[in-house]
Coordinates of C-alpha atoms in Angstrom, one line a residue:
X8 CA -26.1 21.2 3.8
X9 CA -28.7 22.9 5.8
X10 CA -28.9 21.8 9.6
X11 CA -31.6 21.7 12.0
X12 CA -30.8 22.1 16.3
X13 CA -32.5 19.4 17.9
X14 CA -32.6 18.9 21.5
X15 CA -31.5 15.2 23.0
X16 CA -30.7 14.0 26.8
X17 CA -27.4 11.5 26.5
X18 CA -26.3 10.3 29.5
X19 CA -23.2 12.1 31.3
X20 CA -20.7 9.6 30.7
X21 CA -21.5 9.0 27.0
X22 CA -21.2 12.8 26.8
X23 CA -17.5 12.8 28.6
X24 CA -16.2 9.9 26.0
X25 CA -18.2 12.4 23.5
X26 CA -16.3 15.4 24.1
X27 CA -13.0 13.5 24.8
X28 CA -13.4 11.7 21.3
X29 CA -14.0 15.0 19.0
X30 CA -11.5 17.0 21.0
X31 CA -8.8 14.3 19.8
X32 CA -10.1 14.4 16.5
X33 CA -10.1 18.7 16.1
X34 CA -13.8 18.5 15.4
X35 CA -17.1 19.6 17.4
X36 CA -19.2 17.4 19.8
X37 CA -22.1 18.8 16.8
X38 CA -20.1 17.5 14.3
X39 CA -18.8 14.3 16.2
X40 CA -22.6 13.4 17.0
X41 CA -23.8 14.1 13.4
X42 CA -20.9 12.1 11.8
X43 CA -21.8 8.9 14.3
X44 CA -24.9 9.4 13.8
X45 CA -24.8 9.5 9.9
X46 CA -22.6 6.4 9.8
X47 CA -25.3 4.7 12.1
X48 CA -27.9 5.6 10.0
X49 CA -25.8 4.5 6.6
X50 CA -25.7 1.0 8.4
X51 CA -29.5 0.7 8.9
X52 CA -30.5 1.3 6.1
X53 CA -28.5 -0.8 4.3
X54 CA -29.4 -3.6 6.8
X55 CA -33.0 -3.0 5.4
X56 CA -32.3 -3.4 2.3
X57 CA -30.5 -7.1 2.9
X58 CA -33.6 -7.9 4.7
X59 CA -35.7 -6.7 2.0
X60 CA -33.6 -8.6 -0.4
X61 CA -33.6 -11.6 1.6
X62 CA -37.4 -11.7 1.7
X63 CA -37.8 -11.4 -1.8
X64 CA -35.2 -14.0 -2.3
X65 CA -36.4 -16.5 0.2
X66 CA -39.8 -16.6 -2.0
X67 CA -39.7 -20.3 -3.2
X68 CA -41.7 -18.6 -6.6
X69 CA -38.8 -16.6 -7.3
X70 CA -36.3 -18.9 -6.1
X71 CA -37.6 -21.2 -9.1
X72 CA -37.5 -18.6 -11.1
X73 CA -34.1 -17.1 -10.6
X74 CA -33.1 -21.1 -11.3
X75 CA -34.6 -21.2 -14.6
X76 CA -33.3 -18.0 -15.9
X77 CA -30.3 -18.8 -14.9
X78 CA -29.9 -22.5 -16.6
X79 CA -31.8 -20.8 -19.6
X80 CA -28.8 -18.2 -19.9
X81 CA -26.1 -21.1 -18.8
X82 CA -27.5 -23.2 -22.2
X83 CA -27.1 -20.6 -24.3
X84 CA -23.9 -21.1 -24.6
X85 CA -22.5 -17.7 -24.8
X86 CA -19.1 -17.8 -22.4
X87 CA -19.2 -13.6 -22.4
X88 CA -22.8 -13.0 -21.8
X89 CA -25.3 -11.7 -24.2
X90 CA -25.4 -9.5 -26.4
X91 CA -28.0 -7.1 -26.5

């Protein structure tokens, strides 16, 4: 994985509970901050895409037509799906 340094101010205190946390866990404040960091990043971006999905879905034109593909499939009759 290639890294780049990057220069950030965090306050003192968040740096204490920083340093206390990856010294508990064996593993570098670098490390520690990229991990948190990562995981934070994981979680927006997934948030965007529920908002992006919850726009598209709250379109009353594709409500209706989610509805009508769905009773079309429903009438078909076909308990395991279709076959393609």
């Amino acid at each position: 994985m290639n890294t780049q340094k990057v220069a950030i101010t965090i306050p003192e205190d968040l740096i204490k509970e920083i340093d206390l946390i990856s010294k508990t866990k064996g593993v570098s404040r670098s490390r520690y901050i990229a991990s948190a960091l990562g995981a934070k990043v994981a979680d927006e971006k997934r948030e965007l895409l529920k908002q992006a999905y919850d726009r598209v879905f709250s379109d009353d034109d594709v409500q209706k037509e989610q509805l009508e593909t769905a009773k079309w499939f429903e009438s078909t009759g076909s308990e395991g799906g279709q076959e393609w």
